[in-house]
Coordinates of C-alpha atoms in Angstrom, one line a residue:
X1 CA -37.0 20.6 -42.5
X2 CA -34.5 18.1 -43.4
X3 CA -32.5 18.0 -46.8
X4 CA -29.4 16.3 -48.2
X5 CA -26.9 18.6 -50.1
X6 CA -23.5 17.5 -51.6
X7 CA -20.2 19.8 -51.2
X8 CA -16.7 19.0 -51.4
X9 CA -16.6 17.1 -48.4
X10 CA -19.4 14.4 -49.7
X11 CA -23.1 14.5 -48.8
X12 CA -24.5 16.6 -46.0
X13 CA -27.4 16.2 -43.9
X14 CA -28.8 19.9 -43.7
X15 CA -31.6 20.8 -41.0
X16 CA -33.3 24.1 -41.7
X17 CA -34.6 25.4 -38.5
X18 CA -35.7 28.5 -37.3
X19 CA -36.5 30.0 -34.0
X20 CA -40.2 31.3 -32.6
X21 CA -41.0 34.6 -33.2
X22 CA -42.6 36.6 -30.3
X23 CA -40.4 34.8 -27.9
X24 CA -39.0 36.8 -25.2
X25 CA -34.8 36.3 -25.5
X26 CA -32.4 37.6 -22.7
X27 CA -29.8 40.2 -23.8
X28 CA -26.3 38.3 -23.9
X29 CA -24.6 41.8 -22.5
X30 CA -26.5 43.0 -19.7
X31 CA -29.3 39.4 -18.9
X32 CA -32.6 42.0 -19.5
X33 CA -35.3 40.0 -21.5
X34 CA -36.9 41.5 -24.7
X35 CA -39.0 41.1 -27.1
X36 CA -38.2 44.3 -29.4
X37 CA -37.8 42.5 -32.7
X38 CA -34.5 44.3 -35.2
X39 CA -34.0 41.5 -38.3
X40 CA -33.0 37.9 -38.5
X41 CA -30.1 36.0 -39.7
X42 CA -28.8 32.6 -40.9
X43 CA -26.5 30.9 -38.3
X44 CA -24.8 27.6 -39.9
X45 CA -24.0 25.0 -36.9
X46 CA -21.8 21.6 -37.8
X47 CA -23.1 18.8 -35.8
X48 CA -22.1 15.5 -34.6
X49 CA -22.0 13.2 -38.1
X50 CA -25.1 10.6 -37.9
X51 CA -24.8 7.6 -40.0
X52 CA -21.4 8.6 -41.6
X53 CA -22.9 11.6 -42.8
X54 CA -22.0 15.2 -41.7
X55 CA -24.9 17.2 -40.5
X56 CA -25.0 20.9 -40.2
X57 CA -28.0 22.9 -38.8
X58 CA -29.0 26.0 -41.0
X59 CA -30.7 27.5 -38.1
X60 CA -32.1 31.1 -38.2
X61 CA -31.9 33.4 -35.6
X62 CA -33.8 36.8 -34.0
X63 CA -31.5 39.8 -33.8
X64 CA -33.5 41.9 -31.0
X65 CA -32.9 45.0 -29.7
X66 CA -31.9 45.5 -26.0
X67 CA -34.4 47.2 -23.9
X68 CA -31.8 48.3 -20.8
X69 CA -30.9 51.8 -22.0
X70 CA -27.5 51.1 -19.5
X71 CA -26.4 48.3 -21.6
X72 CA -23.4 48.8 -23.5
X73 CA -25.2 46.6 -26.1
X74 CA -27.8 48.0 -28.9
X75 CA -28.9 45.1 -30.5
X76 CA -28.1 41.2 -29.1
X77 CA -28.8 37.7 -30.9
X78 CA -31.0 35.6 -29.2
X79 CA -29.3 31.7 -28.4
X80 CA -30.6 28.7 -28.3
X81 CA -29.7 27.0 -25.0
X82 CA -28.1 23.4 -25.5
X83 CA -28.1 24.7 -29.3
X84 CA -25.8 27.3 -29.8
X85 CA -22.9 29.0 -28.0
X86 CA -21.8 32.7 -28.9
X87 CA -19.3 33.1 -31.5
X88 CA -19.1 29.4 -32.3
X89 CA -20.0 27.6 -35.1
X90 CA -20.2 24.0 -33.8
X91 CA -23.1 22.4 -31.0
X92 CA -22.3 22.1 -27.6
X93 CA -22.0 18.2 -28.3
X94 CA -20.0 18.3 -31.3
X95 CA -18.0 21.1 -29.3
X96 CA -17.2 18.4 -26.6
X97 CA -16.2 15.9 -29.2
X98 CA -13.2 18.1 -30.4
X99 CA -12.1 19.3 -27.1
X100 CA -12.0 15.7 -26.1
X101 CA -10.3 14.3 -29.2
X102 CA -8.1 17.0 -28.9
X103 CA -6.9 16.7 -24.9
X104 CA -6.2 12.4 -25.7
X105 CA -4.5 13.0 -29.1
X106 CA -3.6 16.4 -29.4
X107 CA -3.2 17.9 -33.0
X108 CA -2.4 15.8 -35.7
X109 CA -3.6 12.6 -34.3
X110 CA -6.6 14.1 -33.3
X111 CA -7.3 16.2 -36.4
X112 CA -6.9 12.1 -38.1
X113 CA -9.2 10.7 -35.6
X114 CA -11.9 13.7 -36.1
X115 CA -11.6 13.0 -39.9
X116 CA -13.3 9.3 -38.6
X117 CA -16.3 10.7 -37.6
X118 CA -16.5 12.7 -40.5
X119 CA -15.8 16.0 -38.8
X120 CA -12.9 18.1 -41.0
X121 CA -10.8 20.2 -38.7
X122 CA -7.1 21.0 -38.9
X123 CA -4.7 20.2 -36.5
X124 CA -4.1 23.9 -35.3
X125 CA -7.8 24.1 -34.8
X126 CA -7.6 21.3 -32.7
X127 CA -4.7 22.8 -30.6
X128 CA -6.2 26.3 -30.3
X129 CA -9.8 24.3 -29.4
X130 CA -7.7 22.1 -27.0
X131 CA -5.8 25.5 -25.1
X132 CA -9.6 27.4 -24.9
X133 CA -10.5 24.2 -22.3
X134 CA -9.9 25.9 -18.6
X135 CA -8.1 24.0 -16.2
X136 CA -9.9 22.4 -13.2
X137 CA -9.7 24.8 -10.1
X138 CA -6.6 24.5 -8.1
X139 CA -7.1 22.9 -4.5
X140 CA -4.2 23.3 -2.3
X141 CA -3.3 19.7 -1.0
X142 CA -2.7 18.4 2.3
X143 CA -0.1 16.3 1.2
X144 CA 1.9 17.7 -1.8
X145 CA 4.6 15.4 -4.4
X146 CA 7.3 17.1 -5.8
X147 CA 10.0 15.6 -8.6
X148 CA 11.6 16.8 -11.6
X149 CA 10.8 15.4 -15.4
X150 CA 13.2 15.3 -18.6
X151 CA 11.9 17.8 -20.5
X152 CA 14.4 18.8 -23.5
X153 CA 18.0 16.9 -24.0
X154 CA 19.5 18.7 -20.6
X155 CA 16.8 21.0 -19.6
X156 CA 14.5 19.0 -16.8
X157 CA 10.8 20.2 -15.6
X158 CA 8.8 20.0 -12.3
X159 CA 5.5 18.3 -12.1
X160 CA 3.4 18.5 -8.7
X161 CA 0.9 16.0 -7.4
X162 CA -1.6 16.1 -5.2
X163 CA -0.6 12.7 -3.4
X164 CA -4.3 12.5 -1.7
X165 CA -6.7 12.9 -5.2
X166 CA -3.2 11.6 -7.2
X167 CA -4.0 14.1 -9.7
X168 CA -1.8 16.4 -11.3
X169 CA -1.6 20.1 -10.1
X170 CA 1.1 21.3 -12.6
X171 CA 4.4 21.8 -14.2
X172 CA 6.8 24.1 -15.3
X173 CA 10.2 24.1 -16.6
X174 CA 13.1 24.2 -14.6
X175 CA 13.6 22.7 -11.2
X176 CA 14.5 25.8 -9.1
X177 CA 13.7 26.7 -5.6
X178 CA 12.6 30.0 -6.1
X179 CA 9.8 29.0 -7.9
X180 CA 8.3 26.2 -5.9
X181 CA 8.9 28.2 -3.2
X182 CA 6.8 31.2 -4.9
X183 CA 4.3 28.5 -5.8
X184 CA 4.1 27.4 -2.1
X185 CA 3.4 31.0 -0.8
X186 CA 0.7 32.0 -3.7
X187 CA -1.5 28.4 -2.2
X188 CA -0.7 28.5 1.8
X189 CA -2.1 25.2 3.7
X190 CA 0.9 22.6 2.5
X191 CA 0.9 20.2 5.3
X192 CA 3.5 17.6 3.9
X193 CA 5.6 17.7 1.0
X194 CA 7.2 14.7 -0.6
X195 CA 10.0 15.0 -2.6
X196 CA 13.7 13.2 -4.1
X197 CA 16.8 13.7 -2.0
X198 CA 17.1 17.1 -4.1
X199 CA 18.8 20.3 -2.6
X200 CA 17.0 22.6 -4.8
X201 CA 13.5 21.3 -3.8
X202 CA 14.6 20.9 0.2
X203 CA 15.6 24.6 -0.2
X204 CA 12.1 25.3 -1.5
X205 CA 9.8 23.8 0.2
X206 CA 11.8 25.5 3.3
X207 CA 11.6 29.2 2.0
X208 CA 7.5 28.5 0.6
X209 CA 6.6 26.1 3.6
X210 CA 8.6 26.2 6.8
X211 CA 6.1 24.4 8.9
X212 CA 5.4 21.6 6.1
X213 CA 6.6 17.8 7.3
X214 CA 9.3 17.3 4.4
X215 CA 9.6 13.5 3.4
X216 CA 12.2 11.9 1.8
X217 CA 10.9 9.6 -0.5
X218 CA 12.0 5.7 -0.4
X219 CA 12.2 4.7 -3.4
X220 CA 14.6 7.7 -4.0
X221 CA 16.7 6.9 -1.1
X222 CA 17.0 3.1 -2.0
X223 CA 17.7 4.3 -6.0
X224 CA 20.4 6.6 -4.4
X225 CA 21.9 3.7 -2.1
X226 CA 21.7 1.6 -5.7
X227 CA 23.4 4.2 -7.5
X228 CA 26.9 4.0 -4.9
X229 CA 26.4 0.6 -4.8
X230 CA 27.3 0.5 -8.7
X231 CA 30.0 2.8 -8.3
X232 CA 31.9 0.1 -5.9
X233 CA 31.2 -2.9 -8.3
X234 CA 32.8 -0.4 -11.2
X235 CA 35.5 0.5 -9.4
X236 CA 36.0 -3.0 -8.6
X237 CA 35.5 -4.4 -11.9
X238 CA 38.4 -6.4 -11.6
X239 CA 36.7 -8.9 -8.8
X240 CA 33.7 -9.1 -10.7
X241 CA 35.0 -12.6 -13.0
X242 CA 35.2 -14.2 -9.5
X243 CA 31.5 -14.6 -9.3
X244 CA 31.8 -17.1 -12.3
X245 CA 34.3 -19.9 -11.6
X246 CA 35.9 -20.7 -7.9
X247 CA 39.3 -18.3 -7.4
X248 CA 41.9 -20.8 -8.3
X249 CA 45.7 -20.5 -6.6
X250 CA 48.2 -18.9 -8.6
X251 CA 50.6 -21.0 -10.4
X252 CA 54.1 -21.0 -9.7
X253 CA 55.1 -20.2 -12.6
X254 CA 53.3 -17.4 -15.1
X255 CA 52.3 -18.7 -18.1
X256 CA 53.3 -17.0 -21.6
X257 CA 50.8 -14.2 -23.4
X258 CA 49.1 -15.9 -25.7
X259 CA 50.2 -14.5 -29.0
X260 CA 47.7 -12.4 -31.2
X261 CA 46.5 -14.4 -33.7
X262 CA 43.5 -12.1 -35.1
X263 CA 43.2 -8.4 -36.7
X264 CA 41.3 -7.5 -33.2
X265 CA 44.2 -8.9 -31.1
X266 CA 46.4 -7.4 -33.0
X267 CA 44.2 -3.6 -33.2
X268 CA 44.4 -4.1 -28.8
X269 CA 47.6 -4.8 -28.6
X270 CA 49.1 -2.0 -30.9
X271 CA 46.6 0.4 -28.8
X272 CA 47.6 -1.2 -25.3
X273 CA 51.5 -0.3 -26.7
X274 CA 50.9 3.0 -27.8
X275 CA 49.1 4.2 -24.9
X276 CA 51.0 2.5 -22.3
X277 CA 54.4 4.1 -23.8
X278 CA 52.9 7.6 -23.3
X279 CA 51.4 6.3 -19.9
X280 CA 55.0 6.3 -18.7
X281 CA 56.0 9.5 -19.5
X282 CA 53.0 10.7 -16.9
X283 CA 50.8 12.7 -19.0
X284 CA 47.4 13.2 -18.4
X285 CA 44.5 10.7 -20.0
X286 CA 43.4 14.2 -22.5
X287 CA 46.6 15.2 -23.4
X288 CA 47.3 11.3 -24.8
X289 CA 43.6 11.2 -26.8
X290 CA 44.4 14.2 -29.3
X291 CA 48.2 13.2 -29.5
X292 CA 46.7 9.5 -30.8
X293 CA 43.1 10.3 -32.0
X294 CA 41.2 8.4 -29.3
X295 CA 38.6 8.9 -27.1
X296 CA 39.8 9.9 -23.5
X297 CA 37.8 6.6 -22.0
X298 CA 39.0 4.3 -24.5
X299 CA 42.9 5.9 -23.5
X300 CA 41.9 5.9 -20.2
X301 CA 40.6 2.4 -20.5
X302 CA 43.8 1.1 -21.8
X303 CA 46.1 2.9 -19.3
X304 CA 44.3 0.7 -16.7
X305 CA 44.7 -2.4 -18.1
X306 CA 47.5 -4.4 -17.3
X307 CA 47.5 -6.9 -20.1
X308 CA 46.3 -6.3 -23.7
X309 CA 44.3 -9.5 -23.5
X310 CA 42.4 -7.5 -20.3
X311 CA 40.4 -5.0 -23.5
X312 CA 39.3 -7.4 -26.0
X313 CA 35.8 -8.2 -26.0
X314 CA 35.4 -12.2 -25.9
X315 CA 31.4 -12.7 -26.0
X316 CA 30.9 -15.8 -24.7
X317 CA 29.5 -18.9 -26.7
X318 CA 25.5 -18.7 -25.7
X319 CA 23.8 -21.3 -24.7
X320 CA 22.1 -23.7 -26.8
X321 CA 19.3 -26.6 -26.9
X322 CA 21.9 -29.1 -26.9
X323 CA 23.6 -28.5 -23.9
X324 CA 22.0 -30.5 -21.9
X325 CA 23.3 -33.8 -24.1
X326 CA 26.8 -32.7 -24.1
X327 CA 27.5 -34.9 -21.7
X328 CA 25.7 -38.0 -23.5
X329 CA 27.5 -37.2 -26.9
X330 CA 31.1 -37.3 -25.4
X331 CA 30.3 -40.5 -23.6
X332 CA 29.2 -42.1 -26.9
X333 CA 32.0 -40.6 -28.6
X334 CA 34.3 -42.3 -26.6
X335 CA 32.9 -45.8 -27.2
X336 CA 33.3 -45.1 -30.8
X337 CA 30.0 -43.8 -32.2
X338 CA 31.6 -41.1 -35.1
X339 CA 28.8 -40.7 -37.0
X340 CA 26.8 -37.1 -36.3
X341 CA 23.4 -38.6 -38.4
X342 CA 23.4 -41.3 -35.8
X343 CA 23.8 -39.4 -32.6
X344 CA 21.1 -36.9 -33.9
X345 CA 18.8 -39.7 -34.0
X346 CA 19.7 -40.9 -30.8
X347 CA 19.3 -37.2 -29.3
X348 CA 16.2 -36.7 -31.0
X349 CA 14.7 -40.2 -29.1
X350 CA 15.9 -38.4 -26.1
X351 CA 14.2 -35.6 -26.6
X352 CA 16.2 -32.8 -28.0
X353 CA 14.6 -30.9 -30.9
X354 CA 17.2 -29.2 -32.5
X355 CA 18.7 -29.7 -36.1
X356 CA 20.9 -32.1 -37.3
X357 CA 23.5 -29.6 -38.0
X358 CA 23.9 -28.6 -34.6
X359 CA 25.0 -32.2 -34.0
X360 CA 28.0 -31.9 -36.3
X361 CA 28.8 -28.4 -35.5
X362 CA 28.8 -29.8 -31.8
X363 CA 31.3 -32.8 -32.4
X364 CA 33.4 -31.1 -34.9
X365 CA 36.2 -30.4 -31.8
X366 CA 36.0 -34.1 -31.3
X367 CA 37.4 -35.2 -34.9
X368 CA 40.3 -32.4 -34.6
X369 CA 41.0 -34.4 -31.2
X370 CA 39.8 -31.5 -29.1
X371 CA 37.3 -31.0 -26.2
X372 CA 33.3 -30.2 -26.4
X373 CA 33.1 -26.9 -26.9
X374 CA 31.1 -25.9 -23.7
X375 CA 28.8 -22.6 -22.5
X376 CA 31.3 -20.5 -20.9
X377 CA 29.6 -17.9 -18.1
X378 CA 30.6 -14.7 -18.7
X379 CA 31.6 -12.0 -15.9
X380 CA 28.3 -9.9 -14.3
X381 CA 28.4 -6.4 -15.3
X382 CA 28.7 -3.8 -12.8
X383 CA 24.6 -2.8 -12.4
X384 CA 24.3 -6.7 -13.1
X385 CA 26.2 -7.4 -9.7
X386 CA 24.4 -4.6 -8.1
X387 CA 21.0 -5.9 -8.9
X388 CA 22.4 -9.1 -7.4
X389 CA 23.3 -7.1 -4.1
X390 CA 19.5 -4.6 -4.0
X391 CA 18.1 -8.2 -4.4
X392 CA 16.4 -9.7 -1.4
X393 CA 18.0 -12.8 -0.4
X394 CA 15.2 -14.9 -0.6
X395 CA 14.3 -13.8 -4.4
X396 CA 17.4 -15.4 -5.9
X397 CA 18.1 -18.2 -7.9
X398 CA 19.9 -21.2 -6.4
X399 CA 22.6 -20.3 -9.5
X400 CA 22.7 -16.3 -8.8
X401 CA 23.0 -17.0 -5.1
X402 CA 26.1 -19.3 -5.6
X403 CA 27.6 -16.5 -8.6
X404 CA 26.6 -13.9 -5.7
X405 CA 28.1 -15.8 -2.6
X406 CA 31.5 -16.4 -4.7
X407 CA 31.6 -12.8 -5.7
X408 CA 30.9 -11.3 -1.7
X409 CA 33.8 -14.0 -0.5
X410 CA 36.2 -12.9 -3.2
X411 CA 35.7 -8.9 -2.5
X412 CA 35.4 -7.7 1.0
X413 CA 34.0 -3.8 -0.5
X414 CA 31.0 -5.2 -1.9
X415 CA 30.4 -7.8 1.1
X416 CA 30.6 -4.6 3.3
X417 CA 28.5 -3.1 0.7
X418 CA 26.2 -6.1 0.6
X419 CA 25.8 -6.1 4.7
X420 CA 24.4 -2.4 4.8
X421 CA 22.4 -2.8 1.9
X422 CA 20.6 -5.7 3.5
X423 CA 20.3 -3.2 6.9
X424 CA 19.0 -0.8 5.4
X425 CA 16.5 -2.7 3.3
X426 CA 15.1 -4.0 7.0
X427 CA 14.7 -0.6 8.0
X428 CA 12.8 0.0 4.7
X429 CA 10.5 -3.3 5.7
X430 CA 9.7 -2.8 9.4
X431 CA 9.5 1.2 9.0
X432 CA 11.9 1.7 11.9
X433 CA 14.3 4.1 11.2
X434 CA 15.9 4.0 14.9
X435 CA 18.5 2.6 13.5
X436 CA 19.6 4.8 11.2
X437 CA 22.4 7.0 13.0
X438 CA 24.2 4.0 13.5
X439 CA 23.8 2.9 10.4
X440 CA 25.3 6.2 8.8
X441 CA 28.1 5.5 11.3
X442 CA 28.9 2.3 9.6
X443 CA 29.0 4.5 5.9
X444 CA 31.3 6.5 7.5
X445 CA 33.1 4.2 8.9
X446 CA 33.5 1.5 6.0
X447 CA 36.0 3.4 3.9
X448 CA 34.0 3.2 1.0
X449 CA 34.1 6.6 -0.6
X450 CA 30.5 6.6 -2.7
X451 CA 29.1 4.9 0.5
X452 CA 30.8 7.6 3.1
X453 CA 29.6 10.6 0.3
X454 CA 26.2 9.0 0.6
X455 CA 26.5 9.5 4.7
X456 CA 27.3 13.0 4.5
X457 CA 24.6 13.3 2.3
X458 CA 22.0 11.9 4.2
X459 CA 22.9 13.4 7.6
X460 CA 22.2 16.4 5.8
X461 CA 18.5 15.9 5.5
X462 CA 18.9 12.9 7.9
X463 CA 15.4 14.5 9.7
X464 CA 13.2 14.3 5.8
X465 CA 15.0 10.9 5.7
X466 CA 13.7 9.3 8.9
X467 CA 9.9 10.4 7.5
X468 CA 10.9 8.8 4.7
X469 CA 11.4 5.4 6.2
X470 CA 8.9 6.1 8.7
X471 CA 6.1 7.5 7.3
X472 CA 3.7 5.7 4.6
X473 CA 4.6 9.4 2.7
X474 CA 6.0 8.6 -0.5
X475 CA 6.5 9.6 -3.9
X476 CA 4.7 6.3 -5.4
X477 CA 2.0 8.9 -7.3
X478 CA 4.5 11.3 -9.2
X479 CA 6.6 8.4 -10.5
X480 CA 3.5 7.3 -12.0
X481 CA 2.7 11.1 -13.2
X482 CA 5.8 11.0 -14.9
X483 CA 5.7 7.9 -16.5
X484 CA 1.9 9.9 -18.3
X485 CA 4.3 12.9 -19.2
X486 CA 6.8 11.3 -20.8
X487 CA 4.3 9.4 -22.5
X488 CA 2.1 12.4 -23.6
X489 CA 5.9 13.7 -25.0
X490 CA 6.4 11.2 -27.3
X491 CA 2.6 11.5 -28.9
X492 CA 3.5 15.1 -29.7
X493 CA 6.9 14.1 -30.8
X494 CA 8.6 16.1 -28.4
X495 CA 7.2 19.4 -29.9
X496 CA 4.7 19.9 -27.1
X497 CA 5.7 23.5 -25.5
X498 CA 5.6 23.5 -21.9
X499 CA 1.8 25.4 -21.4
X500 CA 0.0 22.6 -23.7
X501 CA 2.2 19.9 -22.0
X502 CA 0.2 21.0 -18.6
X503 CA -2.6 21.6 -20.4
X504 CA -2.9 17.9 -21.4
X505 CA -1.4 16.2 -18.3
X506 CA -3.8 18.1 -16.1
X507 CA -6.8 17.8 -18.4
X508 CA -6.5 13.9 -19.2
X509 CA -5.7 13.1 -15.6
X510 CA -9.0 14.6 -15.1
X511 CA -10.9 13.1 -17.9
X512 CA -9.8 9.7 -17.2
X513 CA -11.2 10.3 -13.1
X514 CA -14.3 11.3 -14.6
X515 CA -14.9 8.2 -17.2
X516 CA -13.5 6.7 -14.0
X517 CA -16.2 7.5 -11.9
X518 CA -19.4 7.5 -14.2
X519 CA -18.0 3.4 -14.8
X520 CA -18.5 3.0 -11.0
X521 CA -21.6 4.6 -10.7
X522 CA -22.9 2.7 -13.7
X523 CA -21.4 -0.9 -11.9
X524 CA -23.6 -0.1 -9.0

């Protein structure tokens, strides 16, 4: 029987049902089938909502006796397969609704999205429904990924992938090597692990795998190589404005400071004094910040200048749409046209699109008997330069080539820099790592300390290294992994704890393979 009652929640759909007496029912303690009739008793079942309604299912129920004198049970009610599930009050379907709702949104969205399709749950229900879904059985891969997560501020997790499946196995916090190499022992059959240049994880894939093929990963071998690469072009910060104009000879005689004529000139240069007059007395960079109330890297930055004019910030004019008529507007300048409402209208036959007060900001310097104000290129930042230098050759701009080319001639550190970077990448290309004991050599050899560091480093794990660049191995899958984590992290706010974290990385890796899969099967 169907009927329509109204609560607090708006109209229901209510289907009174009831289940066939003499029916044999099987006893949900001991699996014995009986028949021996006790009472009955009203079950109410919310169902999935149809036609933005809510449905429930008042079904009643047989409560039999159990016939197996052994059975712990007296008296059992009888389910209704694909109906009802043992202490639950929703239907398998509506059941799989929430648990999926809850595993792609978690609490509070999902409670929001449930309230949708009209079906009124909190957000801790959603949680506790979300934590009562069992993981998938753990498989012990072939091929294993290892790497470390942000989880809170300073504290860092570690998530493992299955590189073959690219599936998630789990995470925990911490990154120590006692506990991957625990994990290790307790699922024997790890033939390669993949992993950062980490000491901690080297250390436990040794103690939980010995006979496991370790690999290096590349991208985390070129990131490293990056990383000393921007340590040269910040400690050579000084050679970096060369990549913007040509070097020009010094003149013979040095020009005078040009005065400080603004309240930031004058802030820098009242700093540059004060700091440089402790600077001479040889104290140390901390003891100078609390005698003057400054940061230690703003002292520090300071004691290294030479000049005050080297500190303050001088953003250079940007570009605009009438550059490219600067050129036309001096040469009409010059044969006498003053007037800014004519040239716009020339420019504007010429194609430029801007306003007409652009125009008279533009010739303004002309009337005052001084040059077009031009674009000015400002210096590359240290990671700018060192993007220039990771950069294959044949990816650059004519302009960054020339700004790169004038930068390498200028400082011979980064052109040493520049010429093992481009070795290495080939090594990385053609998967030959042959090379490579020479090429630590060269490290070694150049002087460079971040690039000689990096040598010792690597001929440390120099045998994970050559898989690395060897192998196709790599750690391609957990970057990916991680990118889901953090994403999963910010949905929950960064509240999740660490067991429903795993819960919902391993479970929507999973449901996503699944959809996944019934999408091909349908395409065929």
């Amino acid at each position: 029987m169907l009927v329509v009652s109204v609560d607090s929640s708006g109209p229901v759909l209510v289907v009174l049902a009831r289940t066939r007496a003499g029916a044999p029912a099987e006893c949900t303690g001991c699996g014995t089938w009986s028949e021996w009739f006790h009472s009955r008793y009203e079950r109410r079942l919310a169902d999935a909502a149809v036609g933005s309604r809510q449905v429930r299912i008042d079904l009643s129920v047989r409560r039999l006796y159990c016939e197996n004198p052994a059975c712990p049970k007296t008296t059992f009610a009888e389910q209704v397969p694909g109906l009802t599930v043992r202490y639950q009050r929703r239907t398998p379907l509506l059941q799989q609704v929430v648990e999926a709702v809850g595993v792609l949104l978690a609490g509070r969205g999902g409670a929001r999205m449930l309230q949708v399709i009209h079906v009124a749950l909190s957000r801790c229900t959603v949680l506790a429904q979300l934590m009562r879904v069992p993981l998938p059985p753990l498989v012990t891969p072939r091929v294993l990924g290892v790497d470390d997560f942000a989880l809170y501020g300073d504290s860092f997790g570690t998530l493992l992938v299955d590189a073959t499946t690219r599936l998630p196995l789990t995470l925990w916090e911490g990154r120590d090597a006692e506990q991957l190499g625990r994990w290790l022992r307790e699922h024997p059959g790890v033939e390669v692990a993949c992993r950062d240049g980490s000491l901690t994880y080297r250390q436990g894939i040794t103690s939980g795998a010995p006979h496991a093929l370790q690999v290096s990963d590349r991208f985390h071998l070129w990131q490293g190589l990056s990383r000393q690469v921007q340590k040269i072009a910040s400690a050579h910060h000084g050679c970096l404005s060369s990549a913007v104009v040509e070097p020009k000879p010094a003149p013979a005689e040095v020009p005078p400071e040009p005065a400080a004529d603004t309240p930031a000139d004058r802030h820098a240069q009242r700093l540059f004094e004060a700091v440089h007059a402790l600077t001479d007395t040889g104290r140390s960079f901390s003891s100078m910040s609390r005698e003057l109330g400054l940061d230690r890297k703003t002292v520090r930055k300071y004691a290294r200048a030479n000049t005050w004019q080297e500190v303050v910030r001088r953003p250079p004019r940007r570009t605009t749409a009438l550059d490219p008529y600067l050129d036309y507007l001096q040469q009409r300048w010059d044969e006498g046209e003053h007037s800014a409402t004519i040239l716009h209208q020339e420019l504007l036959t010429k194609g430029y699109l801007g306003h007409y007060q652009r125009v008279t900001m533009a010739v303004a310097p002309l009337r005052l008997g001084l040059p077009l104000d031009e674009p000015r290129e400002r210096p590359p930042s240290p990671r700018e330069a060192t993007r220039w230098i990771i950069t294959a050759p044949d990816r650059h701009t004519p302009h960054t080539a020339q700004r790169l080319h004038r930068l390498l001639n200028h400082c011979p550190e980064l052109q040493v820099a520049h010429h093992l970077v481009r070795q290495f990448a080939a090594m990385l290309d053609t998967r030959d790592a042959a090379l490579l004991p020479d090429w630590l050599d060269q490290l070694t050899a150049s002087g460079i300390p971040p690039l000689a560091s990096m040598a010792k480093a690597l001929r440390e794990d120099q045998h994970a290294v050559i898989q690395g660049i060897a192998t196709r191995y790599n750690s391609g899958v957990n970057e990916g992994r991680i990118t889901d984590v953090k994403l999963q992290k910010r949905l929950m706010a960064g509240r999740a704890g660490v067991p429903l974290l795993r819960h919902r990385v391993v479970l929507i890796a999973h449901l996503r393979r699944r959809y996944a899969d019934r999408a091909t099967l349908a395409q065929r």
